[in-house]
mmCIF file of C-alpha atoms and ligand atoms in Angstrom:
data_model
loop_
_atom_site.group_PDB
_atom_site.id
_atom_site.type_symbol
_atom_site.label_atom_id
_atom_site.label_comp_id
_atom_site.label_asym_id
_atom_site.label_seq_id
_atom_site.Cartn_x
_atom_site.Cartn_y
_atom_site.Cartn_z
ATOM 1 C CA MET W 276 -35.874 5.523 -34.085
ATOM 2 C CA ALA W 277 -39.565 5.948 -34.844
ATOM 3 C CA ASP W 278 -40.143 8.575 -32.145
ATOM 4 C CA ALA W 279 -36.920 10.541 -32.609
ATOM 5 C CA PHE W 280 -37.044 14.088 -31.214
ATOM 6 C CA LEU W 281 -34.765 15.282 -34.005
ATOM 7 C CA LYS W 282 -34.736 13.190 -37.139
ATOM 8 C CA ILE W 283 -32.244 14.118 -39.851
ATOM 9 C CA SER W 284 -32.739 12.041 -42.978
ATOM 10 C CA GLY W 285 -30.634 12.041 -46.121
ATOM 11 C CA VAL W 286 -29.340 15.583 -45.678
ATOM 12 C CA SER W 287 -26.863 16.845 -48.252
ATOM 13 C CA LYS W 288 -25.338 20.291 -48.631
ATOM 14 C CA HIS W 289 -23.165 21.553 -51.464
ATOM 15 C CA PHE W 290 -21.195 24.776 -51.766
ATOM 16 C CA GLY W 291 -20.717 25.151 -55.501
ATOM 17 C CA GLY W 292 -19.129 21.901 -56.588
ATOM 18 C CA PHE W 293 -17.988 21.065 -53.059
ATOM 19 C CA THR W 294 -19.940 18.516 -51.021
ATOM 20 C CA ALA W 295 -19.983 19.596 -47.374
ATOM 21 C CA LEU W 296 -22.624 17.043 -46.309
ATOM 22 C CA ALA W 297 -23.438 13.835 -48.157
ATOM 23 C CA ASP W 298 -26.595 11.941 -47.247
ATOM 24 C CA VAL W 299 -26.389 12.416 -43.481
ATOM 25 C CA SER W 300 -29.043 10.622 -41.427
ATOM 26 C CA LEU W 301 -29.200 10.923 -37.669
ATOM 27 C CA ASP W 302 -31.810 10.366 -34.947
ATOM 28 C CA ILE W 303 -31.672 12.035 -31.575
ATOM 29 C CA ALA W 304 -33.970 11.133 -28.689
ATOM 30 C CA ARG W 305 -35.684 13.597 -26.377
ATOM 31 C CA GLY W 306 -33.472 14.291 -23.380
ATOM 32 C CA GLU W 307 -30.390 12.756 -24.955
ATOM 33 C CA ARG W 308 -26.805 13.965 -24.567
ATOM 34 C CA PHE W 309 -25.411 13.512 -28.023
ATOM 35 C CA GLY W 310 -21.850 14.083 -29.224
ATOM 36 C CA LEU W 311 -20.892 15.148 -32.743
ATOM 37 C CA ILE W 312 -17.203 14.837 -33.573
ATOM 38 C CA GLY W 313 -15.046 14.852 -36.677
ATOM 39 C CA PRO W 314 -11.895 16.530 -37.943
ATOM 40 C CA ASN W 315 -11.847 20.197 -38.983
ATOM 41 C CA GLY W 316 -13.867 20.748 -42.131
ATOM 42 C CA SER W 317 -15.828 17.504 -41.772
ATOM 43 C CA GLY W 318 -19.181 19.313 -41.852
ATOM 44 C CA LYS W 319 -20.187 19.564 -38.188
ATOM 45 C CA THR W 320 -21.038 23.271 -38.212
ATOM 46 C CA THR W 321 -22.675 22.976 -41.625
ATOM 47 C CA LEU W 322 -24.987 20.278 -40.255
ATOM 48 C CA ILE W 323 -25.879 22.473 -37.285
ATOM 49 C CA ASN W 324 -26.448 25.413 -39.621
ATOM 50 C CA CYS W 325 -28.912 23.258 -41.575
ATOM 51 C CA VAL W 326 -30.716 22.235 -38.372
ATOM 52 C CA SER W 327 -30.903 25.777 -36.969
ATOM 53 C CA GLY W 328 -31.893 27.323 -40.285
ATOM 54 C CA LEU W 329 -28.825 29.411 -41.101
ATOM 55 C CA LEU W 330 -28.414 27.237 -44.187
ATOM 56 C CA ARG W 331 -30.903 25.292 -46.279
ATOM 57 C CA ASN W 332 -30.094 21.651 -46.871
ATOM 58 C CA ASP W 333 -30.112 20.723 -50.589
ATOM 59 C CA THR W 334 -31.716 17.314 -50.073
ATOM 60 C CA GLY W 335 -33.322 15.374 -47.270
ATOM 61 C CA SER W 336 -35.523 16.291 -44.342
ATOM 62 C CA ILE W 337 -35.142 17.580 -40.802
ATOM 63 C CA VAL W 338 -38.034 16.709 -38.509
ATOM 64 C CA PHE W 339 -38.120 18.257 -35.047
ATOM 65 C CA ALA W 340 -40.786 17.207 -32.524
ATOM 66 C CA GLY W 341 -42.780 15.663 -35.344
ATOM 67 C CA GLU W 342 -42.654 18.687 -37.643
ATOM 68 C CA GLU W 343 -40.667 19.138 -40.855
ATOM 69 C CA VAL W 344 -38.610 22.256 -40.143
ATOM 70 C CA SER W 345 -36.061 22.291 -42.945
ATOM 71 C CA ARG W 346 -37.882 24.981 -44.893
ATOM 72 C CA LEU W 347 -38.742 27.161 -41.921
ATOM 73 C CA PRO W 348 -36.790 30.391 -41.475
ATOM 74 C CA ALA W 349 -34.307 30.362 -38.578
ATOM 75 C CA TYR W 350 -36.430 32.544 -36.285
ATOM 76 C CA LEU W 351 -39.330 30.118 -36.467
ATOM 77 C CA ARG W 352 -37.035 27.216 -35.640
ATOM 78 C CA VAL W 353 -35.859 29.155 -32.579
ATOM 79 C CA ARG W 354 -39.496 29.547 -31.585
ATOM 80 C CA ARG W 355 -40.022 25.811 -31.985
ATOM 81 C CA GLY W 356 -37.271 25.277 -29.416
ATOM 82 C CA ILE W 357 -34.056 24.843 -31.375
ATOM 83 C CA ALA W 358 -31.163 26.925 -30.029
ATOM 84 C CA ARG W 359 -27.483 26.899 -30.820
ATOM 85 C CA SER W 360 -24.360 28.581 -29.595
ATOM 86 C CA PHE W 361 -21.765 29.800 -32.050
ATOM 87 C CA GLN W 362 -18.230 28.514 -32.350
ATOM 88 C CA ILE W 363 -17.033 32.132 -32.338
ATOM 89 C CA PRO W 364 -18.986 34.015 -29.648
ATOM 90 C CA ARG W 365 -21.071 36.828 -31.106
ATOM 91 C CA PRO W 366 -22.402 38.914 -28.250
ATOM 92 C CA PHE W 367 -23.630 42.472 -28.639
ATOM 93 C CA HIS W 368 -20.329 43.855 -27.406
ATOM 94 C CA THR W 369 -21.446 47.197 -26.063
ATOM 95 C CA MET W 370 -24.521 45.878 -24.266
ATOM 96 C CA SER W 371 -24.522 44.485 -20.754
ATOM 97 C CA VAL W 372 -24.587 40.751 -20.164
ATOM 98 C CA LEU W 373 -28.212 41.002 -19.034
ATOM 99 C CA GLU W 374 -29.215 42.993 -22.125
ATOM 100 C CA ASN W 375 -27.565 40.343 -24.259
ATOM 101 C CA LEU W 376 -30.180 37.899 -22.972
ATOM 102 C CA LEU W 377 -33.123 40.272 -23.390
ATOM 103 C CA VAL W 378 -32.574 40.493 -27.133
ATOM 104 C CA PRO W 379 -33.066 36.756 -27.850
ATOM 105 C CA ALA W 380 -35.871 36.672 -25.270
ATOM 106 C CA ALA W 381 -37.722 39.383 -27.188
ATOM 107 C CA TYR W 382 -36.930 37.591 -30.442
ATOM 108 C CA VAL W 383 -38.969 34.576 -29.358
ATOM 109 C CA GLY W 384 -41.781 36.743 -28.041
ATOM 110 C CA HIS W 385 -41.077 37.232 -24.314
ATOM 111 C CA LEU W 386 -41.855 40.904 -24.494
ATOM 112 C CA ARG W 387 -42.801 41.783 -20.938
ATOM 113 C CA GLU W 388 -39.547 43.283 -19.838
ATOM 114 C CA ALA W 389 -39.924 42.638 -16.103
ATOM 115 C CA ASP W 390 -40.589 38.935 -16.682
ATOM 116 C CA ALA W 391 -37.850 38.662 -19.269
ATOM 117 C CA GLN W 392 -35.374 40.303 -16.872
ATOM 118 C CA ALA W 393 -36.249 37.951 -14.036
ATOM 119 C CA GLU W 394 -35.909 34.973 -16.335
ATOM 120 C CA ALA W 395 -32.612 36.262 -17.740
ATOM 121 C CA LEU W 396 -31.194 36.719 -14.238
ATOM 122 C CA GLU W 397 -32.241 33.193 -13.334
ATOM 123 C CA ILE W 398 -30.451 31.847 -16.436
ATOM 124 C CA LEU W 399 -27.319 33.831 -15.545
ATOM 125 C CA ARG W 400 -27.461 32.386 -12.034
ATOM 126 C CA ARG W 401 -27.720 28.836 -13.401
ATOM 127 C CA ILE W 402 -24.818 29.449 -15.760
ATOM 128 C CA GLY W 403 -22.653 31.144 -13.146
ATOM 129 C CA LEU W 404 -22.660 34.628 -14.681
ATOM 130 C CA ALA W 405 -25.044 36.420 -12.307
ATOM 131 C CA ASP W 406 -22.274 38.584 -10.863
ATOM 132 C CA LYS W 407 -21.551 39.869 -14.381
ATOM 133 C CA ALA W 408 -25.143 40.772 -15.260
ATOM 134 C CA ARG W 409 -24.374 44.497 -15.413
ATOM 135 C CA SER W 410 -20.942 44.175 -17.022
ATOM 136 C CA GLN W 411 -20.474 45.147 -20.625
ATOM 137 C CA ALA W 412 -20.042 42.053 -22.807
ATOM 138 C CA ASN W 413 -16.745 43.231 -24.278
ATOM 139 C CA ARG W 414 -15.184 43.161 -20.806
ATOM 140 C CA LEU W 415 -15.740 39.420 -20.329
ATOM 141 C CA SER W 416 -13.003 36.797 -20.234
ATOM 142 C CA GLN W 417 -12.918 33.929 -22.719
ATOM 143 C CA VAL W 418 -14.741 31.478 -20.452
ATOM 144 C CA GLU W 419 -17.312 34.127 -19.496
ATOM 145 C CA LEU W 420 -17.963 34.780 -23.200
ATOM 146 C CA ARG W 421 -18.542 31.052 -23.717
ATOM 147 C CA LYS W 422 -20.982 31.031 -20.821
ATOM 148 C CA LEU W 423 -22.746 34.084 -22.218
ATOM 149 C CA GLU W 424 -23.084 32.267 -25.526
ATOM 150 C CA LEU W 425 -24.886 29.426 -23.726
ATOM 151 C CA ALA W 426 -26.969 31.857 -21.674
ATOM 152 C CA ARG W 427 -28.106 33.666 -24.824
ATOM 153 C CA ALA W 428 -29.211 30.354 -26.295
ATOM 154 C CA MET W 429 -31.034 29.529 -23.049
ATOM 155 C CA ALA W 430 -32.899 32.851 -23.182
ATOM 156 C CA THR W 431 -34.915 31.472 -26.091
ATOM 157 C CA ARG W 432 -36.230 28.647 -23.827
ATOM 158 C CA PRO W 433 -34.875 25.827 -25.980
ATOM 159 C CA GLN W 434 -35.864 22.207 -25.936
ATOM 160 C CA LEU W 435 -32.822 21.348 -28.028
ATOM 161 C CA LEU W 436 -29.511 23.097 -27.369
ATOM 162 C CA ILE W 437 -26.660 22.683 -29.818
ATOM 163 C CA SER W 438 -23.277 23.672 -28.457
ATOM 164 C CA ASP W 439 -20.682 24.291 -31.177
ATOM 165 C CA GLU W 440 -17.184 23.961 -29.706
ATOM 166 C CA ALA W 441 -18.015 25.823 -26.516
ATOM 167 C CA MET W 442 -14.827 24.606 -24.865
ATOM 168 C CA ALA W 443 -12.207 25.515 -27.463
ATOM 169 C CA GLY W 444 -9.310 27.404 -25.918
ATOM 170 C CA LEU W 445 -10.414 26.898 -22.311
ATOM 171 C CA SER W 446 -8.268 25.567 -19.464
ATOM 172 C CA GLY W 447 -8.906 22.163 -17.898
ATOM 173 C CA ALA W 448 -10.729 23.706 -14.938
ATOM 174 C CA GLU W 449 -12.862 25.861 -17.253
ATOM 175 C CA VAL W 450 -13.760 22.808 -19.358
ATOM 176 C CA GLU W 451 -14.966 21.142 -16.153
ATOM 177 C CA GLU W 452 -17.113 24.186 -15.382
ATOM 178 C CA MET W 453 -18.691 24.137 -18.848
ATOM 179 C CA LEU W 454 -19.342 20.409 -18.579
ATOM 180 C CA LYS W 455 -21.062 20.882 -15.250
ATOM 181 C CA ILE W 456 -23.306 23.568 -16.734
ATOM 182 C CA LEU W 457 -24.229 21.430 -19.734
ATOM 183 C CA PHE W 458 -24.960 18.414 -17.518
ATOM 184 C CA SER W 459 -27.253 20.508 -15.340
ATOM 185 C CA LEU W 460 -29.109 21.972 -18.345
ATOM 186 C CA ASN W 461 -29.604 18.426 -19.611
ATOM 187 C CA GLU W 462 -30.895 17.335 -16.201
ATOM 188 C CA SER W 463 -33.527 20.047 -16.437
ATOM 189 C CA GLY W 464 -34.850 18.308 -19.549
ATOM 190 C CA ILE W 465 -33.000 19.955 -22.434
ATOM 191 C CA THR W 466 -31.748 17.696 -25.199
ATOM 192 C CA ILE W 467 -28.126 18.581 -25.967
ATOM 193 C CA ILE W 468 -25.953 18.109 -29.018
ATOM 194 C CA MET W 469 -22.326 18.767 -28.155
ATOM 195 C CA ILE W 470 -19.835 19.446 -30.932
ATOM 196 C CA GLU W 471 -16.425 19.302 -29.407
ATOM 197 C CA HIS W 472 -12.797 18.780 -30.246
ATOM 198 C CA ILE W 473 -11.803 18.089 -26.660
ATOM 199 C CA MET W 474 -12.272 14.322 -26.826
ATOM 200 C CA GLN W 475 -12.171 13.685 -23.131
ATOM 201 C CA ALA W 476 -15.011 16.189 -22.593
ATOM 202 C CA VAL W 477 -17.300 14.974 -25.365
ATOM 203 C CA MET W 478 -16.746 11.340 -24.436
ATOM 204 C CA ARG W 479 -17.606 11.961 -20.803
ATOM 205 C CA PHE W 480 -20.667 14.011 -21.642
ATOM 206 C CA SER W 481 -22.270 12.009 -24.419
ATOM 207 C CA GLN W 482 -24.441 8.938 -24.228
ATOM 208 C CA ARG W 483 -23.997 8.440 -27.964
ATOM 209 C CA VAL W 484 -21.503 9.839 -30.441
ATOM 210 C CA VAL W 485 -21.405 10.214 -34.215
ATOM 211 C CA CYS W 486 -18.224 10.925 -36.141
ATOM 212 C CA LEU W 487 -18.329 12.856 -39.419
ATOM 213 C CA ASP W 488 -15.543 12.776 -41.953
ATOM 214 C CA ALA W 489 -15.661 14.704 -45.232
ATOM 215 C CA GLY W 490 -19.414 15.235 -44.857
ATOM 216 C CA ARG W 491 -20.294 11.602 -44.183
ATOM 217 C CA ILE W 492 -21.064 9.700 -41.021
ATOM 218 C CA ILE W 493 -18.271 7.185 -40.595
ATOM 219 C CA CYS W 494 -19.184 5.816 -37.194
ATOM 220 C CA GLU W 495 -21.917 5.909 -34.584
ATOM 221 C CA GLY W 496 -21.941 4.353 -31.138
ATOM 222 C CA THR W 497 -21.133 4.647 -27.472
ATOM 223 C CA PRO W 498 -18.165 6.827 -26.505
ATOM 224 C CA ALA W 499 -16.154 3.696 -25.635
ATOM 225 C CA SER W 500 -16.759 2.109 -29.039
ATOM 226 C CA ILE W 501 -16.054 5.361 -30.903
ATOM 227 C CA VAL W 502 -12.613 5.968 -29.408
ATOM 228 C CA GLN W 503 -11.558 2.462 -30.399
ATOM 229 C CA ASN W 504 -12.962 2.621 -33.915
ATOM 230 C CA PRO W 505 -10.163 2.391 -36.522
ATOM 231 C CA ASP W 506 -12.022 4.652 -39.001
ATOM 232 C CA VAL W 507 -12.300 7.364 -36.349
ATOM 233 C CA GLN W 508 -8.640 7.042 -35.433
ATOM 234 C CA LYS W 509 -7.694 7.247 -39.109
ATOM 235 C CA ALA W 510 -9.910 10.303 -39.702
ATOM 236 C CA TYR W 511 -8.225 12.173 -36.849
ATOM 237 C CA LEU W 512 -4.688 11.087 -37.576
ATOM 238 C CA GLY W 513 -5.146 11.701 -41.280
ATOM 239 C CA ALA W 514 -6.577 15.197 -40.711
HETATM 240 P P1 ADP V 112 -16.449 21.687 -39.229
HETATM 241 O O1 ADP V 112 -17.426 22.474 -38.418
HETATM 242 O O2 ADP V 112 -16.609 20.209 -39.099
HETATM 243 O O3 ADP V 112 -15.022 22.089 -38.968
HETATM 244 P P2 ADP V 112 -17.682 23.044 -41.477
HETATM 245 O O4 ADP V 112 -19.063 22.529 -41.474
HETATM 246 O O5 ADP V 112 -17.451 24.401 -40.927
HETATM 247 O O6 ADP V 112 -16.706 21.988 -40.762
HETATM 248 O O7 ADP V 112 -17.119 23.029 -42.953
HETATM 249 C C1 ADP V 112 -17.201 21.900 -43.790
HETATM 250 C C2 ADP V 112 -16.628 22.251 -45.132
HETATM 251 O O8 ADP V 112 -17.521 23.115 -45.828
HETATM 252 C C3 ADP V 112 -15.293 22.973 -45.062
HETATM 253 O O9 ADP V 112 -14.482 22.518 -46.121
HETATM 254 C C4 ADP V 112 -15.680 24.428 -45.261
HETATM 255 O O10 ADP V 112 -14.625 25.138 -45.849
HETATM 256 C C5 ADP V 112 -16.867 24.327 -46.179
HETATM 257 N N1 ADP V 112 -17.825 25.422 -45.951
HETATM 258 C C6 ADP V 112 -18.507 25.663 -44.823
HETATM 259 N N2 ADP V 112 -19.314 26.710 -44.962
HETATM 260 C C7 ADP V 112 -19.131 27.163 -46.235
HETATM 261 C C8 ADP V 112 -19.691 28.237 -47.004
HETATM 262 N N3 ADP V 112 -20.615 29.050 -46.485
HETATM 263 N N4 ADP V 112 -19.269 28.374 -48.273
HETATM 264 C C9 ADP V 112 -18.349 27.542 -48.811
HETATM 265 N N5 ADP V 112 -17.794 26.515 -48.144
HETATM 266 C C10 ADP V 112 -18.166 26.331 -46.880
HETATM 267 MG MG1 MG V 113 -17.179 23.899 -36.924
#
């Protein structure tokens, strides 16, 4: 893909002698809904950490919107429009839900508090958390914490949103709610990478899916082709 929005080329990452990512190359188009799957420990979060800047890739390049970002510190990547949610929600527990959005907003330079507040409330409305704006984060339920995690990412005005297992541990109805939110964010123009273990959710959401196994891409294609791929079935059954 010559005009890829996110172009990951030949990315490797080692932890000591352990290879977490081996020569991963991946192109994502602007506006795409992209699924990243793979058994536990296959390198999904490590790849996202390399894209968002929490980790430095050992080899290869990561080009976002035409710019090499793989040596930029994380905060500059956030300012370029790359946001991610964390697998384990990390809110500021004693702050209100609204305040939890003002911190990342300030981090990317939206410093006028009145504007930032209005924008944060609008995000909470879109994500279905407006009625909790004044609640303390540590009083939220599991699904509300997952929504807050997405809302915090949205407060940085991302162009690319990476959701790392936002649906783990949720009920069927809650998974539907999260899917609806992610679809609507995508419809507003945000490119989305969904990492998810709930197959039915990631397959419904994604236009294209890649499967990692032991740090390598073993399969790429449409959701329908991925679920039938013998290598994917083996990776999951063998995990
Ligand atoms: P996934 O998200 O697909 O479950 P991860 O990317 O979290 O997998 O992990 C891939 C592998 O890299 C695992 O074996 C994990 O133990 C290892 N790993 C991840 N982060 C680190 C780290 N900071 N130090 C050492 N090993 C790590
Ligand atoms: Mg992970």
